[in-house]
Backbone as a ProteinNet text record, in pm:
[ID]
protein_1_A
[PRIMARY]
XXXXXXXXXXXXXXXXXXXXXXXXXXXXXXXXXXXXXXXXXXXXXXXXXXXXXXXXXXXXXXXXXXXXXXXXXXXXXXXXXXXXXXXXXXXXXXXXXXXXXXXXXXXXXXXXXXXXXXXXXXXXXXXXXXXXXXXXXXXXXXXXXXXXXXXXXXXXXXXXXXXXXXXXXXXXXXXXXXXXXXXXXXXXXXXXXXXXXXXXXXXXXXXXXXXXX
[TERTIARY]
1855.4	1778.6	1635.8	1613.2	1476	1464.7	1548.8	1559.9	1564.2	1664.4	1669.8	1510.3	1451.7	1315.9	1198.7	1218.1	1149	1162.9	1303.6	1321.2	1286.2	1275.2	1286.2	1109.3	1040	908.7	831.5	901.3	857.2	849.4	1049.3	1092.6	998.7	926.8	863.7	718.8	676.5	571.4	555	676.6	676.8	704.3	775.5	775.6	624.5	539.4	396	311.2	347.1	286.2	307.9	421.1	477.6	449.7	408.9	368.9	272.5	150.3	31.7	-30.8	55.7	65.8	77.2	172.8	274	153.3	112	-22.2	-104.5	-190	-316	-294.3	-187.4	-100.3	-110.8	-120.9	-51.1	-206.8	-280.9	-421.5	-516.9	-523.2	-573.3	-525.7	-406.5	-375.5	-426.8	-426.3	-485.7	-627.4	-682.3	-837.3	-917.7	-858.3	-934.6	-974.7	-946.1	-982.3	-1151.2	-1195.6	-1354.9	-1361.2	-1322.6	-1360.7	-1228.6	-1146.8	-1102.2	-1134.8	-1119.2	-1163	-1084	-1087.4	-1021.5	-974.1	-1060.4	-1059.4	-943	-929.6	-843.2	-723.3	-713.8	-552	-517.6	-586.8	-528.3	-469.2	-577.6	-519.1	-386.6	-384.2	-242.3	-165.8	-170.9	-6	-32.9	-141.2	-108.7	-104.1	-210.1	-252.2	-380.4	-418	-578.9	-620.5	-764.1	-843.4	-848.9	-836.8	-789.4	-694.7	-602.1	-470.2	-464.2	-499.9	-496.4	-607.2	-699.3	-777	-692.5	-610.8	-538.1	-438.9	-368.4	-296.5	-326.2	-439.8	-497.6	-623.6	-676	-854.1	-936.8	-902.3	-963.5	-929.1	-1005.2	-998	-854.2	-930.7	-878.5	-733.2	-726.5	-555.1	-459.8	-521.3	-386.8	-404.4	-427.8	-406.2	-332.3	-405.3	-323.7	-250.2	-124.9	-67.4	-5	31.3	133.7	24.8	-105.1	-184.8	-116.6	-49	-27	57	197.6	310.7	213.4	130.4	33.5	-19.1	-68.4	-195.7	-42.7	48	108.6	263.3	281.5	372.3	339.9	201.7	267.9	306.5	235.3	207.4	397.7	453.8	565.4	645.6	624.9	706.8	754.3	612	642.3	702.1	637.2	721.5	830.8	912.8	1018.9	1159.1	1054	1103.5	1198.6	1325.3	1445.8	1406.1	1490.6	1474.5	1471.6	1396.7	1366.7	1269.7	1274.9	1188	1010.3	941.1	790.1	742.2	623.2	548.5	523.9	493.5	489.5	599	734.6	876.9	882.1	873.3	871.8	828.6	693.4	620.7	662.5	696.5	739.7	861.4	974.6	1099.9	1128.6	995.8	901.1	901.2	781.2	768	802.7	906.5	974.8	1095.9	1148.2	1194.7	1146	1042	916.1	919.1	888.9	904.9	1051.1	1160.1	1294.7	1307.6	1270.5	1272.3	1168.2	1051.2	978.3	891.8	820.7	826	673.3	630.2	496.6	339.9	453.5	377.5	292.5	366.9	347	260.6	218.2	186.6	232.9	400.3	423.7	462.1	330.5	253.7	260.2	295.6	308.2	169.5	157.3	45.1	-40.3	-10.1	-99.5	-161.3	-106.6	-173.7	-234.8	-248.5	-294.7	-425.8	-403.2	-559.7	-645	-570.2	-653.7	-721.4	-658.2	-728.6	-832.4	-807.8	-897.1	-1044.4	-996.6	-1128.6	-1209.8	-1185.3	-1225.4	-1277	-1374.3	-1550	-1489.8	-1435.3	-1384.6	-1278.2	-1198.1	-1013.9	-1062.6	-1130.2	-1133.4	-1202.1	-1285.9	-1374.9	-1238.5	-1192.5	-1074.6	-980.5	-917.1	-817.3	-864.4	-1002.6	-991.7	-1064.1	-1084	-1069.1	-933.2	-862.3	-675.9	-641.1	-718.6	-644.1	-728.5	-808.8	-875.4	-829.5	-810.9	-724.9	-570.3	-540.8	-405.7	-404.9	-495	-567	-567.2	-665.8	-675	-550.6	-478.7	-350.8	-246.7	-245.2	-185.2	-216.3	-347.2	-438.8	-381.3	-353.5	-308.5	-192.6	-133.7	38.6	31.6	4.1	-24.1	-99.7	-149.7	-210	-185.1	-68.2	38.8	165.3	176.9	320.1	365.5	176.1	148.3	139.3	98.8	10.2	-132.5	-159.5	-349.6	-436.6	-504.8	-643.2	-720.7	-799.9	-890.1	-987.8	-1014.1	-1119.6	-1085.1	-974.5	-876.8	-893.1	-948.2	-968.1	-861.5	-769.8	-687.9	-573.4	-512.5	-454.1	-553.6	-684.4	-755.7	-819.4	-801.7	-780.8	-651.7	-597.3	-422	-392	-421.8	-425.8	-504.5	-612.8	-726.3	-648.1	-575.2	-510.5	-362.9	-331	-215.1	-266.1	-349.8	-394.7	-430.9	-483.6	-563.2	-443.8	-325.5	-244.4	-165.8	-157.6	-89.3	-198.9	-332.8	-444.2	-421.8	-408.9	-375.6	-274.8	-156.7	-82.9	-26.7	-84.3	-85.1	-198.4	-316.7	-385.9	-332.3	-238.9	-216.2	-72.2	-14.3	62.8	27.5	-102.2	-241	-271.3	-277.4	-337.6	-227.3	-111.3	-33.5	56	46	91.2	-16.5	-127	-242.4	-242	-210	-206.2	-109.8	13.9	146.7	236.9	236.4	396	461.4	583.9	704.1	721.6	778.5	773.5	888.9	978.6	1052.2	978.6	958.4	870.1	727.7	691.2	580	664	776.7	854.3	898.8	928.9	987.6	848	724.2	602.3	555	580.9	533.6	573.4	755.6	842.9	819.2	822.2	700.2	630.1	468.8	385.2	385.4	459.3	465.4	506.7	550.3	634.6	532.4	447.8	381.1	234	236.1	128.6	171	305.2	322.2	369.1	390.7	423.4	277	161	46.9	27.2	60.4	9.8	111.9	239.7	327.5	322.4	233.2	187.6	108.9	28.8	-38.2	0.5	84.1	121	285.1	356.4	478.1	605.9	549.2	550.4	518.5	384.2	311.7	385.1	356.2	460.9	575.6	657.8	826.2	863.5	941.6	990.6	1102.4	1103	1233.2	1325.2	1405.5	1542.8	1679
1955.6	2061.9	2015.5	1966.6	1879.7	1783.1	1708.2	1613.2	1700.2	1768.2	1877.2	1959.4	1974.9	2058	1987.6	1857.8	1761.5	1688	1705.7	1705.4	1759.9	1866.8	1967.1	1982.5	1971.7	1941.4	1853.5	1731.1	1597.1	1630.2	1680.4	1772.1	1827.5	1883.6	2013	1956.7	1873.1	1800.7	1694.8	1622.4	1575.4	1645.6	1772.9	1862.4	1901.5	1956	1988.6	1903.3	1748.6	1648.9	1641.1	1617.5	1606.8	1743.6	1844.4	1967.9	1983.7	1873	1915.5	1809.4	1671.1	1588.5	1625.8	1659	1706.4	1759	1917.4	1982.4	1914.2	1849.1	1724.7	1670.6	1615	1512.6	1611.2	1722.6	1786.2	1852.4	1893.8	1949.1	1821.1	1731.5	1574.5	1583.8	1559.7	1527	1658	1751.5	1865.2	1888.8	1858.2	1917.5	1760.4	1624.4	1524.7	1486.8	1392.8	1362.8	1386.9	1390.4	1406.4	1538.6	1639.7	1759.8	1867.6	1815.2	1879.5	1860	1996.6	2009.7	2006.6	1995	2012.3	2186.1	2235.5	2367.4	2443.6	2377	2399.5	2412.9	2239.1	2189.8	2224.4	2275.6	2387.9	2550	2541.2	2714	2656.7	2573.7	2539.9	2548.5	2470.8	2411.8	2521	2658.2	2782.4	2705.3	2659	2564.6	2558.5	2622.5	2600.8	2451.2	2496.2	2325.8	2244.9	2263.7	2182.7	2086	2161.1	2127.3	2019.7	2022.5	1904.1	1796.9	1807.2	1705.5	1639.2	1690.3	1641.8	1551	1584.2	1486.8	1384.4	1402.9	1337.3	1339.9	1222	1182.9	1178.1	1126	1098.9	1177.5	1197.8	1270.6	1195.6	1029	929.1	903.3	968	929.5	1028.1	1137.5	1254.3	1196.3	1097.6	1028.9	925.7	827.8	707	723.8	803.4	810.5	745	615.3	536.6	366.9	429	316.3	238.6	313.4	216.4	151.9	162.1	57.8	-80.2	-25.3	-97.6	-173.1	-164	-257.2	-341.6	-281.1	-388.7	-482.2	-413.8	-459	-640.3	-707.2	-845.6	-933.9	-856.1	-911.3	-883.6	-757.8	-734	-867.1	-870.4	-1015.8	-1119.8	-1127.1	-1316.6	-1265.8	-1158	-1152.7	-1178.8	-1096.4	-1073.6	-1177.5	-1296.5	-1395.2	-1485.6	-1518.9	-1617	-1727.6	-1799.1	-1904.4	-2001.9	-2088.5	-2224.5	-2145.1	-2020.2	-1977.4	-1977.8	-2020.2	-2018.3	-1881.2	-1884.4	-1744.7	-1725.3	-1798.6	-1804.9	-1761.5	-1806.6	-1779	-1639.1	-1606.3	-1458.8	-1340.2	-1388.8	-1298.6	-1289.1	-1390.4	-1409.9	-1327.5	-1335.1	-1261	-1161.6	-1058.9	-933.3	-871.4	-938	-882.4	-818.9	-911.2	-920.9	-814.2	-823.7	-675.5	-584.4	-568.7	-427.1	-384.9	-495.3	-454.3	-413.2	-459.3	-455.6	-268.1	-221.5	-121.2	0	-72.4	14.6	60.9	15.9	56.6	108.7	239.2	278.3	218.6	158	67.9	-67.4	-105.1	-232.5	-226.7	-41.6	-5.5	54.3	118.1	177.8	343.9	376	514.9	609.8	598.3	619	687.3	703.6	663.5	803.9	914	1025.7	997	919.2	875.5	748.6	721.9	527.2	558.7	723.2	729.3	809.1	855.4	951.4	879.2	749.8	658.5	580.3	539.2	469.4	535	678.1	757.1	800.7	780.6	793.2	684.2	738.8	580.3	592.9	646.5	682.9	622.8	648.9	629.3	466.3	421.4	264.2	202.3	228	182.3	190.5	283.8	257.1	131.2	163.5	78.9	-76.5	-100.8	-273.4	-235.8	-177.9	-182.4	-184.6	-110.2	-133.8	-326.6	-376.8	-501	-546	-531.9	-621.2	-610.3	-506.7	-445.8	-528.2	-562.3	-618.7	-739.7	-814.3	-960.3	-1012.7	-915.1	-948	-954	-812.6	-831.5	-919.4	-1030.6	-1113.4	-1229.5	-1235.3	-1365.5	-1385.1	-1237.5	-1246.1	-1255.2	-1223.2	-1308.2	-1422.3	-1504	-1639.8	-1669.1	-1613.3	-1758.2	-1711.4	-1616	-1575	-1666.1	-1644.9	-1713.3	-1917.9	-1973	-2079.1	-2157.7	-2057.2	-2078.6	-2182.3	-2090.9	-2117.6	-2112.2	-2242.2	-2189.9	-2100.5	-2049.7	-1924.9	-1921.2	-2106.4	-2116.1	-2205	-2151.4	-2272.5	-2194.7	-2158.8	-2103.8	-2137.6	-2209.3	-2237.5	-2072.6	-1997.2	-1884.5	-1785.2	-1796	-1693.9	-1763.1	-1865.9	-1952.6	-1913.3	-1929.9	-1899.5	-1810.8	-1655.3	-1542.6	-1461.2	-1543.6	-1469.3	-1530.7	-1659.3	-1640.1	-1601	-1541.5	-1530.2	-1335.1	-1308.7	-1164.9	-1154.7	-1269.3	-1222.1	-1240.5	-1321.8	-1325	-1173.4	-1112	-953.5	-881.7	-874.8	-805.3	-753.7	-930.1	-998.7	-916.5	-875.9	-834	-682.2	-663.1	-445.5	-433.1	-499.1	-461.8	-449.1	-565.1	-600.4	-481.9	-407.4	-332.4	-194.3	-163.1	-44.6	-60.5	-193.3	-208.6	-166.5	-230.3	-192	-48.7	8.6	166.3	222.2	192.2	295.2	256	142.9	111.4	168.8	241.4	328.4	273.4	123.7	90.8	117.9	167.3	218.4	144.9	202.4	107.4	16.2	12.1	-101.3	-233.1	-184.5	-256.9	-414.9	-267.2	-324.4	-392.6	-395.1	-493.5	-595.4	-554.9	-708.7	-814.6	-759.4	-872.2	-912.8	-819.2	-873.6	-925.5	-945.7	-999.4	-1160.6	-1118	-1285.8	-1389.3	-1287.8	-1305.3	-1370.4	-1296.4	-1332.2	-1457.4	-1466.4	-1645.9	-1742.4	-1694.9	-1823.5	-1778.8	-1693.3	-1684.6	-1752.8	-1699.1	-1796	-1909.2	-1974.6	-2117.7	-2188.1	-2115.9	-2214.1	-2199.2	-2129.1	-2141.7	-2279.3	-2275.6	-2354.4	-2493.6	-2588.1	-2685.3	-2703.1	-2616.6	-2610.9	-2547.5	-2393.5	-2354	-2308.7	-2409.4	-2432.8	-2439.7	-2528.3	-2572.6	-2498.4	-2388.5	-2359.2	-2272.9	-2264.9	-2155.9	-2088	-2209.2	-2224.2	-2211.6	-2064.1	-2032	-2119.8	-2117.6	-2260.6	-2266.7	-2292.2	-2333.4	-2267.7
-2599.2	-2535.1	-2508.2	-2603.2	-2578.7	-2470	-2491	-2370.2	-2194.3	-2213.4	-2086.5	-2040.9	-2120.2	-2122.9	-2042.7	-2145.3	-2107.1	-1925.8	-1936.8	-1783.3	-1651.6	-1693.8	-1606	-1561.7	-1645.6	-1702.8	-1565.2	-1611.3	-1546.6	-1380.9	-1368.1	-1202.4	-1169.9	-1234.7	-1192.2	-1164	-1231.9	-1165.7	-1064.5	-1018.9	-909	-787.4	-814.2	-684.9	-682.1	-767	-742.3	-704.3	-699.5	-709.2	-527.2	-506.1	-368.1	-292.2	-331.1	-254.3	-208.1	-302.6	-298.5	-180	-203.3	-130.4	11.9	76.8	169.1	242.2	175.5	263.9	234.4	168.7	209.9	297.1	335.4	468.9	617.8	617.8	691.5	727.3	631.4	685.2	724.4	673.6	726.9	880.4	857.8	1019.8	1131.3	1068	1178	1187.7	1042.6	1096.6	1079.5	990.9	1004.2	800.4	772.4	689.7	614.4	646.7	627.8	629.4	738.1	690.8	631.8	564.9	495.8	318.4	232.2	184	24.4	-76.1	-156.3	-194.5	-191.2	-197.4	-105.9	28.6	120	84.5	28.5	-10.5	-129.9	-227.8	-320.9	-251.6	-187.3	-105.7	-44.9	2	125.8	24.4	-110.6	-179	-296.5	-262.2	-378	-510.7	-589.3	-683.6	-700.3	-850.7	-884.2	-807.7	-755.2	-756.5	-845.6	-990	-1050.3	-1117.7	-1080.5	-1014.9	-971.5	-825.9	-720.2	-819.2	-862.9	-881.2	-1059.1	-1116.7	-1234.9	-1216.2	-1052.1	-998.4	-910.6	-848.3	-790.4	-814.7	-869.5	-926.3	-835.9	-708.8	-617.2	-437.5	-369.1	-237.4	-170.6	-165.7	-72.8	-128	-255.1	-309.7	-260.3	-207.8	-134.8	-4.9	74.6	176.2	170.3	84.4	58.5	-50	-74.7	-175.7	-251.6	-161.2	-197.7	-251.8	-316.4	-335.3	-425.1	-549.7	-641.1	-615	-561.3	-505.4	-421.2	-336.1	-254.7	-384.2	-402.5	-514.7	-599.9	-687.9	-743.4	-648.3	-481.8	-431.7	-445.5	-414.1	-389.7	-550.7	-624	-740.7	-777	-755.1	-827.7	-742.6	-588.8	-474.5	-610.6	-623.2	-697.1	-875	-937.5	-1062.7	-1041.1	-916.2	-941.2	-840.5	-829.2	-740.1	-787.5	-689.4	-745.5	-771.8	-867.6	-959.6	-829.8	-819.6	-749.3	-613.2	-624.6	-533.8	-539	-458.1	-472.4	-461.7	-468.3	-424.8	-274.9	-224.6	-72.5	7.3	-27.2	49.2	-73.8	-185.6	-219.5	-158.6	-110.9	-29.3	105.8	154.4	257.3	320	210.1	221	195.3	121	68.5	192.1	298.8	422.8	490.3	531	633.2	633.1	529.6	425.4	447.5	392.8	430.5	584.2	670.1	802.5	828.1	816.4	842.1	813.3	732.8	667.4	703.9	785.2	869	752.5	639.2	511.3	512.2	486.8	482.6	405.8	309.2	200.3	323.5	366.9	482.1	608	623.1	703	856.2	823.3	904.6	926.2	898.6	865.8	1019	1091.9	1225.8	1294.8	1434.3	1507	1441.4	1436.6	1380.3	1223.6	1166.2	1020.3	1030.7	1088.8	1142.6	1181.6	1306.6	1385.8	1233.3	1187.1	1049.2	996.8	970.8	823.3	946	1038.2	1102	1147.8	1195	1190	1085.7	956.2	884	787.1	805.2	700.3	582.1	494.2	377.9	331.6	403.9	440.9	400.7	532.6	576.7	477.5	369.1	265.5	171	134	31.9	47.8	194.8	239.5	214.7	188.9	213.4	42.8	-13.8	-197.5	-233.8	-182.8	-218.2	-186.5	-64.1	-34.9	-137	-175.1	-257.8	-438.3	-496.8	-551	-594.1	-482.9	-459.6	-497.9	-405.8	-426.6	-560	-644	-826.6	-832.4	-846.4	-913.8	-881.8	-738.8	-755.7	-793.3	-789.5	-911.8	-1007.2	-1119.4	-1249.8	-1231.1	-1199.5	-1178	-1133.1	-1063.2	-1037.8	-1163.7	-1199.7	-1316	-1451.8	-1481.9	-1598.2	-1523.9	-1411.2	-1380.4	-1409.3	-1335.8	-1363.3	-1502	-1571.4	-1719.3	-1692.6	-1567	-1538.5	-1664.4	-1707.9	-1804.3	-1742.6	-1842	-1808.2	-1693.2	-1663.4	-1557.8	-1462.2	-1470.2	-1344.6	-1203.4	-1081.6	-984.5	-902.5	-908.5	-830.9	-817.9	-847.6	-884.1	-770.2	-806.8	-735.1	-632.6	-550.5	-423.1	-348.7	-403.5	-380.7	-339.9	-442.7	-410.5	-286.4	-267.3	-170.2	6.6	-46.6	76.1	120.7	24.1	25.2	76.5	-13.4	-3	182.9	217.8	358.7	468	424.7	531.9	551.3	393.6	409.4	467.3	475.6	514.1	690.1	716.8	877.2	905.6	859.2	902.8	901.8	799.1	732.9	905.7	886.5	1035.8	1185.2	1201.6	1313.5	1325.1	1219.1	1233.3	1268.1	1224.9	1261.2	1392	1429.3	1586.7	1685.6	1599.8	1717.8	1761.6	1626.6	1631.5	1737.8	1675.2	1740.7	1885.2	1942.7	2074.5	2161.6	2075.1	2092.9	2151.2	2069.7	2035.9	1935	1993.7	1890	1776.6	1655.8	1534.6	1564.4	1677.2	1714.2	1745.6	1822.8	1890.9	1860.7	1723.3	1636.9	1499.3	1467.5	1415.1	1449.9	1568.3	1650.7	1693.4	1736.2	1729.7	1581	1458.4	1354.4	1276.6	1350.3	1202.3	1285.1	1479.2	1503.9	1486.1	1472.9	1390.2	1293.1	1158.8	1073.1	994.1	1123.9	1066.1	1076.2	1168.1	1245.4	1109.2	1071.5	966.6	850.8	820.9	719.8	725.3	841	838.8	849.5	885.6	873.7	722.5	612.4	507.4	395.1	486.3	435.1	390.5	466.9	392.2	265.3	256	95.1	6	61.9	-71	-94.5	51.3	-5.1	-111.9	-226.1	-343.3	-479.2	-451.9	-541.3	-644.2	-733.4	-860.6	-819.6	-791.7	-769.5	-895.4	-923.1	-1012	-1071.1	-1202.5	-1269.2	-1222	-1212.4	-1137.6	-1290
[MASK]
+++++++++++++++++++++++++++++++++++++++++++++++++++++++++++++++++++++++++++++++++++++++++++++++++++++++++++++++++++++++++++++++++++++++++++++++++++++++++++++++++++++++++++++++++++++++++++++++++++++++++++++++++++++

């Protein structure tokens, strides 16, 4: 019974979680990120203001909801990469996945949430703290995965370019929604793209923390 309680509990806070979400999403896109209000999106999802701010700490997190998958997706790529596989072809085969899948995490947020975050000074200050965000956290997996000494910079060399080629490309998937190509469309130039990004990185970090065999 406990266990059941406890369940129902948890249910009950991801539907409030996802409700509160849902209308933040939904008053953003109509009146604009910046001038909507917290006060609002409690009235919309019928929920004290404090409420919304217990589930969400921050304004910019009932927008970007999906930060945390974002911040640990590349880092989880290479944890969770096949034996004789590198980090580079992990990430690589991550991608391309993500795109295959049209995946929001990757940036295919479609053109009314693309123009939101872009019009917004706020939105866009978060969004490149999330890539950066991301960046660390795949440092520390590269140099837990390596067994990097503490002042070995190579891990956070690695990472910053490994971080800027996903940067290069979460953007160029923004550019091209907002330009109003279809997410067909904008898969088929970026799963492109993407090769040719990561084949220039392929000579140096080819090789690099190729998981054991």
């Amino acid at each position: 019974m406990v266990d059941e309680t406890t369940g129902l509990r948890e249910s009950k806070k991801r539907e409030t979680r996802q409700l509160i979400s849902d209308q933040a999403t939904r008053l953003f896109l109509a009146r604009g990120f910046e001038r909507t209000t917290i006060a609002e999106i409690a009235g919309a999802a019928r929920v004290a203001k404090k409420t919304v701010t217990n589930y969400f700490a921050r304004k910019e997190d009932l927008a970007l909801d999906h930060h945390e998958a974002f911040v640990a997706g590349l880092a989880g790529a290479v944890a969770g990469r096949a034996a004789g596989e590198s980090a580079l072809a992990a990430l690589r085969r991550a991608f391309l996945a993500a795109v295959e899948a049209r995946d929001p995490v990757a940036g295919f947020s479609g053109p009314a949430f693309s123009r939101m975050v872009a019009d917004s000074p706020t939105l866009t200050t978060r969004l490149r703290d999330l890539h950066d965000q991301r960046e660390h956290a795949l440092a520390e997996v590269l140099a837990a995965e390596t067994g990097a000494a503490d002042d070995d910079l190579t891990p956070r060399a690695v990472a910053a370019q490994l971080g800027a080629a996903h940067r290069v490309l979460f953007q160029r998937i923004q550019e091209l929604t907002l330009a109003g190509r279809d997410e067909d469309e904008v898969a088929a130039v970026v799963s492109r793209e993407a090769a040719l990004v990561f084949d220039l990185l392929e000579p140096a970090l080819g090789d690099y923390a190729t998981a054991d065999a």
